[in-house]
PDB file of C-alpha atoms and ligand atoms in Angstrom:
ATOM      1  CA  MET E   1       0.000   0.000   0.000  1.00 79.00           C
ATOM      2  CA  GLU E   2       1.211   3.517  -0.802  1.00 90.00           C
ATOM      3  CA  PRO E   3       2.442   5.218   2.379  1.00 93.00           C
ATOM      4  CA  LEU E   4       0.856   8.476   3.484  1.00 94.00           C
ATOM      5  CA  GLU E   5       2.776  11.616   2.557  1.00 94.00           C
ATOM      6  CA  HIS E   6       4.252  12.105   6.058  1.00 96.00           C
ATOM      7  CA  GLN E   7       3.680   8.665   7.469  1.00 96.00           C
ATOM      8  CA  THR E   8       6.947   8.500   9.430  1.00 97.00           C
ATOM      9  CA  LEU E   9       5.905  11.650  11.312  1.00 98.00           C
ATOM     10  CA  ILE E  10       2.804  10.064  12.858  1.00 98.00           C
ATOM     11  CA  PRO E  11       3.447  10.488  16.588  1.00 98.00           C
ATOM     12  CA  LEU E  12       3.753   7.287  18.598  1.00 98.00           C
ATOM     13  CA  PRO E  13       4.662   6.766  22.239  1.00 98.00           C
ATOM     14  CA  ASP E  14       8.039   5.196  23.067  1.00 97.00           C
ATOM     15  CA  GLU E  15       6.296   2.765  25.399  1.00 98.00           C
ATOM     16  CA  LEU E  16       2.913   1.890  26.872  1.00 98.00           C
ATOM     17  CA  ARG E  17       2.572   0.953  30.517  1.00 98.00           C
ATOM     18  CA  GLY E  18      -0.185  -0.866  32.322  1.00 98.00           C
ATOM     19  CA  PRO E  19      -0.229  -2.090  35.894  1.00 98.00           C
ATOM     20  CA  ARG E  20       1.582  -5.303  34.973  1.00 98.00           C
ATOM     21  CA  VAL E  21       2.960  -4.992  31.449  1.00 98.00           C
ATOM     22  CA  LEU E  22       5.230  -2.676  29.529  1.00 98.00           C
ATOM     23  CA  LEU E  23       4.988  -2.574  25.716  1.00 98.00           C
ATOM     24  CA  ARG E  24       7.674  -1.092  23.522  1.00 98.00           C
ATOM     25  CA  PRO E  25       8.979  -1.453  19.975  1.00 98.00           C
ATOM     26  CA  TYR E  26      11.792  -3.956  19.521  1.00 98.00           C
ATOM     27  CA  ARG E  27      15.376  -2.776  19.587  1.00 97.00           C
ATOM     28  CA  ALA E  28      18.775  -4.390  19.101  1.00 93.00           C
ATOM     29  CA  GLY E  29      19.478  -6.352  22.257  1.00 95.00           C
ATOM     30  CA  ASP E  30      15.954  -7.841  22.487  1.00 98.00           C
ATOM     31  CA  ALA E  31      16.785 -10.798  20.257  1.00 98.00           C
ATOM     32  CA  GLU E  32      18.175 -12.985  23.060  1.00 98.00           C
ATOM     33  CA  ALA E  33      15.035 -12.619  25.167  1.00 98.00           C
ATOM     34  CA  LEU E  34      12.800 -13.234  22.157  1.00 97.00           C
ATOM     35  CA  PHE E  35      14.747 -16.307  21.068  1.00 97.00           C
ATOM     36  CA  GLU E  36      14.681 -17.780  24.569  1.00 97.00           C
ATOM     37  CA  ALA E  37      10.903 -17.250  24.784  1.00 97.00           C
ATOM     38  CA  VAL E  38      10.335 -18.907  21.402  1.00 97.00           C
ATOM     39  CA  GLN E  39      12.602 -21.821  22.361  1.00 96.00           C
ATOM     40  CA  GLU E  40      10.505 -22.392  25.466  1.00 96.00           C
ATOM     41  CA  SER E  41       7.243 -22.170  23.524  1.00 96.00           C
ATOM     42  CA  ARG E  42       7.605 -24.098  20.272  1.00 95.00           C
ATOM     43  CA  GLU E  43       4.928 -26.704  20.982  1.00 94.00           C
ATOM     44  CA  HIS E  44       2.578 -24.064  22.360  1.00 95.00           C
ATOM     45  CA  LEU E  45       2.982 -21.686  19.373  1.00 96.00           C
ATOM     46  CA  ARG E  46       3.205 -24.173  16.496  1.00 93.00           C
ATOM     47  CA  PRO E  47      -0.550 -24.747  15.940  1.00 94.00           C
ATOM     48  CA  TRP E  48      -1.304 -21.021  15.671  1.00 95.00           C
ATOM     49  CA  MET E  49       1.871 -19.140  14.793  1.00 91.00           C
ATOM     50  CA  PRO E  50       3.820 -20.739  11.950  1.00 84.00           C
ATOM     51  CA  TRP E  51       6.495 -18.013  12.089  1.00 87.00           C
ATOM     52  CA  ALA E  52       7.802 -19.395  15.390  1.00 88.00           C
ATOM     53  CA  ASP E  53       9.634 -22.208  13.636  1.00 87.00           C
ATOM     54  CA  GLY E  54      11.352 -19.543  11.524  1.00 90.00           C
ATOM     55  CA  HIS E  55      13.379 -18.653  14.634  1.00 91.00           C
ATOM     56  CA  GLN E  56      15.885 -21.501  14.455  1.00 93.00           C
ATOM     57  CA  THR E  57      18.965 -19.515  15.456  1.00 96.00           C
ATOM     58  CA  ILE E  58      19.652 -16.318  17.375  1.00 97.00           C
ATOM     59  CA  GLU E  59      20.432 -14.650  14.019  1.00 97.00           C
ATOM     60  CA  ASP E  60      16.844 -15.310  12.909  1.00 97.00           C
ATOM     61  CA  SER E  61      15.607 -13.449  15.984  1.00 97.00           C
ATOM     62  CA  ARG E  62      18.104 -10.605  15.419  1.00 97.00           C
ATOM     63  CA  GLU E  63      16.857 -10.244  11.863  1.00 97.00           C
ATOM     64  CA  TYR E  64      13.245 -10.143  13.129  1.00 97.00           C
ATOM     65  CA  VAL E  65      14.051  -7.522  15.782  1.00 98.00           C
ATOM     66  CA  ASN E  66      15.855  -5.271  13.282  1.00 98.00           C
ATOM     67  CA  ARG E  67      13.119  -5.562  10.689  1.00 98.00           C
ATOM     68  CA  SER E  68      10.448  -4.824  13.313  1.00 98.00           C
ATOM     69  CA  ALA E  69      12.331  -1.731  14.463  1.00 98.00           C
ATOM     70  CA  ALA E  70      12.641  -0.532  10.851  1.00 98.00           C
ATOM     71  CA  ARG E  71       8.972  -1.083  10.130  1.00 98.00           C
ATOM     72  CA  TRP E  72       8.074   0.799  13.324  1.00 98.00           C
ATOM     73  CA  VAL E  73      10.030   3.821  12.061  1.00 98.00           C
ATOM     74  CA  LEU E  74       8.236   3.594   8.708  1.00 98.00           C
ATOM     75  CA  ARG E  75       4.881   3.146  10.534  1.00 98.00           C
ATOM     76  CA  GLU E  76       4.272   0.122   8.280  1.00 98.00           C
ATOM     77  CA  ASP E  77       3.706  -2.306  11.129  1.00 98.00           C
ATOM     78  CA  LEU E  78       3.730  -1.636  14.873  1.00 98.00           C
ATOM     79  CA  SER E  79       5.099  -4.747  16.579  1.00 98.00           C
ATOM     80  CA  VAL E  80       5.906  -4.503  20.265  1.00 98.00           C
ATOM     81  CA  GLY E  81       7.601  -6.694  22.820  1.00 98.00           C
ATOM     82  CA  VAL E  82       5.554  -7.388  25.945  1.00 98.00           C
ATOM     83  CA  TRP E  83       7.613  -7.143  29.143  1.00 98.00           C
ATOM     84  CA  GLU E  84       6.765  -7.534  32.791  1.00 98.00           C
ATOM     85  CA  ALA E  85       6.361  -3.958  34.047  1.00 96.00           C
ATOM     86  CA  ARG E  86       8.315  -4.604  37.249  1.00 93.00           C
ATOM     87  CA  GLY E  87      10.579  -7.586  36.738  1.00 87.00           C
ATOM     88  CA  ARG E  88      11.334  -6.778  33.091  1.00 88.00           C
ATOM     89  CA  ARG E  89      10.951 -10.388  32.023  1.00 97.00           C
ATOM     90  CA  TYR E  90      10.088 -10.783  28.335  1.00 98.00           C
ATOM     91  CA  LEU E  91       6.569 -12.235  28.119  1.00 98.00           C
ATOM     92  CA  GLY E  92       5.730 -12.322  24.419  1.00 98.00           C
ATOM     93  CA  GLY E  93       4.835 -10.244  21.401  1.00 98.00           C
ATOM     94  CA  SER E  94       1.938  -8.147  20.253  1.00 98.00           C
ATOM     95  CA  GLY E  95       1.260  -5.167  18.050  1.00 98.00           C
ATOM     96  CA  MET E  96      -0.847  -3.595  15.369  1.00 98.00           C
ATOM     97  CA  HIS E  97      -0.533  -5.098  11.934  1.00 98.00           C
ATOM     98  CA  ARG E  98      -2.060  -4.854   8.452  1.00 97.00           C
ATOM     99  CA  ILE E  99      -2.497  -1.149   9.058  1.00 98.00           C
ATOM    100  CA  ASN E 100      -4.498   1.006   6.686  1.00 98.00           C
ATOM    101  CA  TRP E 101      -3.617   4.566   7.681  1.00 98.00           C
ATOM    102  CA  ARG E 102      -6.104   6.108   5.237  1.00 97.00           C
ATOM    103  CA  LEU E 103      -8.960   4.145   6.683  1.00 97.00           C
ATOM    104  CA  ARG E 104      -7.322   4.110  10.134  1.00 98.00           C
ATOM    105  CA  ARG E 105      -7.870   0.404  10.539  1.00 98.00           C
ATOM    106  CA  PHE E 106      -5.598  -1.794  12.658  1.00 98.00           C
ATOM    107  CA  GLU E 107      -5.388  -5.505  13.410  1.00 98.00           C
ATOM    108  CA  ILE E 108      -4.068  -6.539  16.800  1.00 98.00           C
ATOM    109  CA  GLY E 109      -2.058  -9.743  17.116  1.00 98.00           C
ATOM    110  CA  TYR E 110      -0.550 -11.404  20.184  1.00 98.00           C
ATOM    111  CA  TRP E 111       1.271 -14.376  21.644  1.00 98.00           C
ATOM    112  CA  LEU E 112       2.716 -15.239  25.037  1.00 98.00           C
ATOM    113  CA  ARG E 113       5.615 -17.439  26.028  1.00 98.00           C
ATOM    114  CA  ALA E 114       4.245 -20.696  27.406  1.00 97.00           C
ATOM    115  CA  SER E 115       5.139 -19.910  31.033  1.00 98.00           C
ATOM    116  CA  ALA E 116       3.304 -16.543  30.927  1.00 98.00           C
ATOM    117  CA  GLU E 117      -0.077 -17.914  29.845  1.00 98.00           C
ATOM    118  CA  GLY E 118      -3.138 -17.802  32.100  1.00 98.00           C
ATOM    119  CA  GLN E 119      -2.265 -14.625  34.027  1.00 97.00           C
ATOM    120  CA  GLY E 120      -4.082 -11.904  32.123  1.00 98.00           C
ATOM    121  CA  TYR E 121      -1.007 -10.354  30.483  1.00 98.00           C
ATOM    122  CA  VAL E 122      -2.461 -10.389  26.987  1.00 98.00           C
ATOM    123  CA  THR E 123      -5.823  -8.989  28.011  1.00 98.00           C
ATOM    124  CA  GLU E 124      -3.977  -6.025  29.542  1.00 98.00           C
ATOM    125  CA  THR E 125      -1.764  -5.719  26.450  1.00 98.00           C
ATOM    126  CA  VAL E 126      -4.657  -5.671  23.987  1.00 98.00           C
ATOM    127  CA  HIS E 127      -6.520  -3.183  26.181  1.00 98.00           C
ATOM    128  CA  LEU E 128      -3.509  -0.808  26.048  1.00 98.00           C
ATOM    129  CA  LEU E 129      -3.175  -1.168  22.260  1.00 98.00           C
ATOM    130  CA  THR E 130      -6.901  -0.673  21.703  1.00 98.00           C
ATOM    131  CA  ASN E 131      -6.782   2.537  23.744  1.00 98.00           C
ATOM    132  CA  LEU E 132      -3.754   3.703  21.774  1.00 98.00           C
ATOM    133  CA  ALA E 133      -5.608   3.059  18.518  1.00 98.00           C
ATOM    134  CA  PHE E 134      -8.840   4.841  19.427  1.00 98.00           C
ATOM    135  CA  ASP E 135      -7.591   7.572  21.745  1.00 97.00           C
ATOM    136  CA  ARG E 136      -4.357   8.612  20.049  1.00 97.00           C
ATOM    137  CA  LEU E 137      -4.368   7.239  16.499  1.00 98.00           C
ATOM    138  CA  ASP E 138      -7.939   8.159  15.638  1.00 97.00           C
ATOM    139  CA  ALA E 139      -8.861   4.577  14.726  1.00 98.00           C
ATOM    140  CA  ASN E 140     -12.112   3.833  12.949  1.00 98.00           C
ATOM    141  CA  ARG E 141     -11.782   0.081  13.292  1.00 98.00           C
ATOM    142  CA  VAL E 142      -9.669  -2.350  15.303  1.00 98.00           C
ATOM    143  CA  GLU E 143      -9.799  -6.034  14.403  1.00 98.00           C
ATOM    144  CA  ILE E 144      -8.730  -9.289  15.967  1.00 98.00           C
ATOM    145  CA  ARG E 145      -8.627 -12.396  13.770  1.00 98.00           C
ATOM    146  CA  CYS E 146      -8.039 -15.933  14.882  1.00 97.00           C
ATOM    147  CA  ASP E 147      -8.445 -19.570  13.935  1.00 97.00           C
ATOM    148  CA  ALA E 148     -11.921 -20.648  15.067  1.00 97.00           C
ATOM    149  CA  ARG E 149     -10.306 -23.509  17.016  1.00 97.00           C
ATOM    150  CA  ASN E 150      -8.129 -21.113  19.006  1.00 97.00           C
ATOM    151  CA  MET E 151     -10.387 -20.749  22.043  1.00 98.00           C
ATOM    152  CA  ARG E 152      -7.853 -18.893  24.188  1.00 98.00           C
ATOM    153  CA  SER E 153      -7.312 -16.292  21.508  1.00 98.00           C
ATOM    154  CA  ALA E 154     -11.043 -15.759  20.912  1.00 98.00           C
ATOM    155  CA  ALA E 155     -11.524 -15.439  24.678  1.00 98.00           C
ATOM    156  CA  VAL E 156      -9.165 -12.435  24.748  1.00 98.00           C
ATOM    157  CA  ALA E 157     -11.276 -10.594  22.149  1.00 98.00           C
ATOM    158  CA  GLU E 158     -14.508 -11.482  23.919  1.00 98.00           C
ATOM    159  CA  ARG E 159     -13.170 -10.462  27.341  1.00 98.00           C
ATOM    160  CA  LEU E 160     -12.425  -6.997  25.957  1.00 98.00           C
ATOM    161  CA  GLY E 161     -15.857  -6.538  24.411  1.00 98.00           C
ATOM    162  CA  PHE E 162     -14.905  -6.959  20.763  1.00 98.00           C
ATOM    163  CA  LEU E 163     -17.934  -7.890  18.684  1.00 98.00           C
ATOM    164  CA  ARG E 164     -17.749 -11.165  16.801  1.00 98.00           C
ATOM    165  CA  GLU E 165     -18.634 -10.099  13.269  1.00 98.00           C
ATOM    166  CA  ALA E 166     -17.873 -13.088  11.104  1.00 98.00           C
ATOM    167  CA  ARG E 167     -16.741 -16.623  10.692  1.00 98.00           C
ATOM    168  CA  LEU E 168     -14.990 -17.060   7.360  1.00 98.00           C
ATOM    169  CA  ARG E 169     -15.280 -20.728   6.508  1.00 98.00           C
ATOM    170  CA  ASN E 170     -12.335 -22.560   4.903  1.00 98.00           C
ATOM    171  CA  ASN E 171     -10.612 -19.273   4.134  1.00 96.00           C
ATOM    172  CA  GLU E 172      -7.065 -20.161   5.168  1.00 95.00           C
ATOM    173  CA  LEU E 173      -4.680 -23.027   5.701  1.00 94.00           C
ATOM    174  CA  ALA E 174      -3.651 -23.639   9.289  1.00 93.00           C
ATOM    175  CA  ALA E 175      -0.018 -24.209  10.232  1.00 88.00           C
ATOM    176  CA  ASP E 176      -0.454 -27.982   9.864  1.00 88.00           C
ATOM    177  CA  GLY E 177      -1.916 -27.578   6.381  1.00 91.00           C
ATOM    178  CA  SER E 178      -5.519 -28.265   7.414  1.00 94.00           C
ATOM    179  CA  LEU E 179      -8.320 -25.966   6.311  1.00 97.00           C
ATOM    180  CA  ARG E 180      -9.308 -23.471   8.948  1.00 96.00           C
ATOM    181  CA  ASP E 181     -12.196 -21.137   9.632  1.00 98.00           C
ATOM    182  CA  THR E 182     -11.271 -17.620  10.730  1.00 98.00           C
ATOM    183  CA  LEU E 183     -13.177 -15.597  13.309  1.00 98.00           C
ATOM    184  CA  ILE E 184     -13.218 -11.833  12.925  1.00 98.00           C
ATOM    185  CA  PHE E 185     -13.796  -9.673  15.975  1.00 98.00           C
ATOM    186  CA  ALA E 186     -13.906  -5.880  15.811  1.00 98.00           C
ATOM    187  CA  LEU E 187     -14.475  -2.673  17.664  1.00 98.00           C
ATOM    188  CA  VAL E 188     -15.393   0.452  15.708  1.00 98.00           C
ATOM    189  CA  ARG E 189     -15.283   4.096  16.704  1.00 96.00           C
ATOM    190  CA  ALA E 190     -19.019   4.219  17.478  1.00 96.00           C
ATOM    191  CA  ASP E 191     -18.629   1.353  19.982  1.00 95.00           C
ATOM    192  CA  ARG E 192     -16.138   3.474  21.887  1.00 87.00           C
ATOM    193  CA  HIS E 193     -17.721   6.884  21.414  1.00 75.00           C
ATOM    194  CA  PRO E 194     -21.459   6.326  21.060  1.00 74.00           C
ATOM    195  CA  PRO E 195     -23.338   9.368  19.707  1.00 74.00           C
ATOM    196  CA  GLU E 196     -25.085  11.573  22.279  1.00 78.00           C
ATOM    197  CA  PRO E 197     -28.717  10.482  22.711  1.00 77.00           C
ATOM    198  CA  GLU E 198     -31.201  12.864  21.065  1.00 78.00           C
ATOM    199  CA  ARG E 199     -33.238  14.958  23.460  1.00 70.00           C
TER     200      ARG E 199
HETATM  201  C1  COA A 201      -3.721 -16.588  22.826  1.00 89.97           C
HETATM  202  C2  COA A 201      -2.938 -16.382  24.101  1.00 89.97           C
HETATM  203  C3  COA A 201      -2.061 -15.147  23.961  1.00 89.97           C
HETATM  204  C4  COA A 201      -3.937 -16.175  25.252  1.00 89.97           C
HETATM  205  O1  COA A 201      -3.230 -16.179  26.477  1.00 89.97           O
HETATM  206  P1  COA A 201      -4.032 -16.166  27.875  1.00 89.97           P
HETATM  207  O2  COA A 201      -3.025 -16.283  28.929  1.00 89.97           O
HETATM  208  O3  COA A 201      -5.149 -17.128  27.816  1.00 89.97           O
HETATM  209  O4  COA A 201      -4.667 -14.700  27.867  1.00 89.97           O
HETATM  210  P2  COA A 201      -4.523 -13.609  28.991  1.00 89.97           P
HETATM  211  O5  COA A 201      -3.106 -13.224  29.144  1.00 89.97           O
HETATM  212  O6  COA A 201      -5.479 -12.551  28.666  1.00 89.97           O
HETATM  213  O7  COA A 201      -4.949 -14.384  30.315  1.00 89.97           O
HETATM  214  C5  COA A 201      -6.267 -14.799  30.537  1.00 89.97           C
HETATM  215  C6  COA A 201      -6.248 -15.912  31.542  1.00 89.97           C
HETATM  216  O8  COA A 201      -5.567 -15.459  32.715  1.00 89.97           O
HETATM  217  C7  COA A 201      -6.465 -15.496  33.841  1.00 89.97           C
HETATM  218  N1  COA A 201      -6.125 -14.322  34.650  1.00 89.97           N
HETATM  219  C8  COA A 201      -5.403 -14.371  35.790  1.00 89.97           C
HETATM  220  N2  COA A 201      -5.230 -13.134  36.265  1.00 89.97           N
HETATM  221  C9  COA A 201      -5.851 -12.287  35.419  1.00 89.97           C
HETATM  222  C10 COA A 201      -6.017 -10.880  35.394  1.00 89.97           C
HETATM  223  N3  COA A 201      -5.482 -10.080  36.327  1.00 89.97           N
HETATM  224  N4  COA A 201      -6.720 -10.324  34.363  1.00 89.97           N
HETATM  225  C11 COA A 201      -7.267 -11.098  33.412  1.00 89.97           C
HETATM  226  N5  COA A 201      -7.127 -12.458  33.393  1.00 89.97           N
HETATM  227  C12 COA A 201      -6.431 -13.042  34.395  1.00 89.97           C
HETATM  228  C13 COA A 201      -7.838 -15.509  33.222  1.00 89.97           C
HETATM  229  O9  COA A 201      -8.771 -16.106  34.091  1.00 89.97           O
HETATM  230  C14 COA A 201      -7.603 -16.353  31.992  1.00 89.97           C
HETATM  231  O10 COA A 201      -7.427 -17.704  32.350  1.00 89.97           O
HETATM  232  P3  COA A 201      -8.439 -18.857  31.859  1.00 89.97           P
HETATM  233  O11 COA A 201      -8.456 -18.820  30.354  1.00 89.97           O
HETATM  234  O12 COA A 201      -7.806 -20.085  32.388  1.00 89.97           O
HETATM  235  O13 COA A 201      -9.735 -18.471  32.451  1.00 89.97           O
HETATM  236  C15 COA A 201      -2.030 -17.605  24.438  1.00 89.97           C
HETATM  237  O14 COA A 201      -2.835 -18.723  24.607  1.00 89.97           O
HETATM  238  C16 COA A 201      -0.996 -17.885  23.345  1.00 89.97           C
HETATM  239  O15 COA A 201       0.074 -17.297  23.323  1.00 89.97           O
HETATM  240  N6  COA A 201      -1.320 -18.822  22.431  1.00 89.97           N
HETATM  241  C17 COA A 201      -0.412 -19.190  21.351  1.00 89.97           C
HETATM  242  C18 COA A 201      -0.283 -18.064  20.329  1.00 89.97           C
HETATM  243  C19 COA A 201      -1.652 -17.650  19.775  1.00 89.97           C
HETATM  244  O16 COA A 201      -2.518 -18.471  19.586  1.00 89.97           O
HETATM  245  N7  COA A 201      -1.807 -16.327  19.504  1.00 89.97           N
HETATM  246  C20 COA A 201      -3.055 -15.805  18.963  1.00 89.97           C
HETATM  247  C21 COA A 201      -3.129 -16.018  17.507  1.00 89.97           C
HETATM  248  S1  COA A 201      -4.648 -15.379  16.821  1.00 89.97           S
END
C-alpha cells in the first residue's frame, strides 16, 4: 500500500505501561530474550503461529528484531515486545498489523511465552493497544482475527468486548496444512464513542 505523505511523522509513544505490562517497539538487544521465549514455547505456538519455527537460530531473531524496528520507524507495522512492568521479564509479542492509515484500521495480534499464559497479560496488552488506537491514532476500526479452534485467543477478544462479526469458513490453511475457519472480531469508533442520545 502507498504510504501516506508524512507517514513516518505520525506520533507514537516510546512505550505503553499498564499495571503489569510494559509494551515497547523492539530494539537491538531484544533478540536474546525473544529467542529464549520462542525456544521455550515451540509446541505451544506451532498450531497457531507458523512463524515461530522460523526462529531456528539467534540470528533469525536478530533479523526479526531489526526488521520490526525498521517497520516501526516507517509506521508500516507496529510490533511490540511485551515485558513484565516490574521484573522486566520478556513475556511475548503483540502489536498492530495490516495497518491502513487512510482508513485508520488496525489488526491486533498477540502471543505469550508458554510460562506466561493464564495470568491476564495479553488482556492487559490488547486493552492498552486498543486505547492507543482509538484515543491517540484516531482509529475507525480495530480487528482481531483468529483460527476458530483457538479458544484462548477468541476469549481475549470477547473479554475486551470486541464484537464477533464473522466466521470465514475454509478461508485459510492452518499451520499444519488443514483448512481453517477464521473468526473476525472488531471494535469500531461508534462502539467506543457512542453518539449523544437525542433529546
Ligand atoms: C492466545 C494467548 C495469547 C492467550 O493467552 P491467555 O493467557 O489465555 O490470555 P490472557 O493473558 O489474557 O490471560 C487470561 C487468563 O488469565 C487469567 N487471569 C489471571 N489473572 C488475570 C487478570 N489479572 N486479568 C485477566 N485475566 C487473568 C484468566 O482467568 C484467563 O485464564 P483462563 O483462560 O484459564 O480463564 C495464548 O494462549 C498464546 O500465546 N497462544 C499461542 C499463540 C496464539 O494463539 N496467539 C493468537 C493467535 S490469533
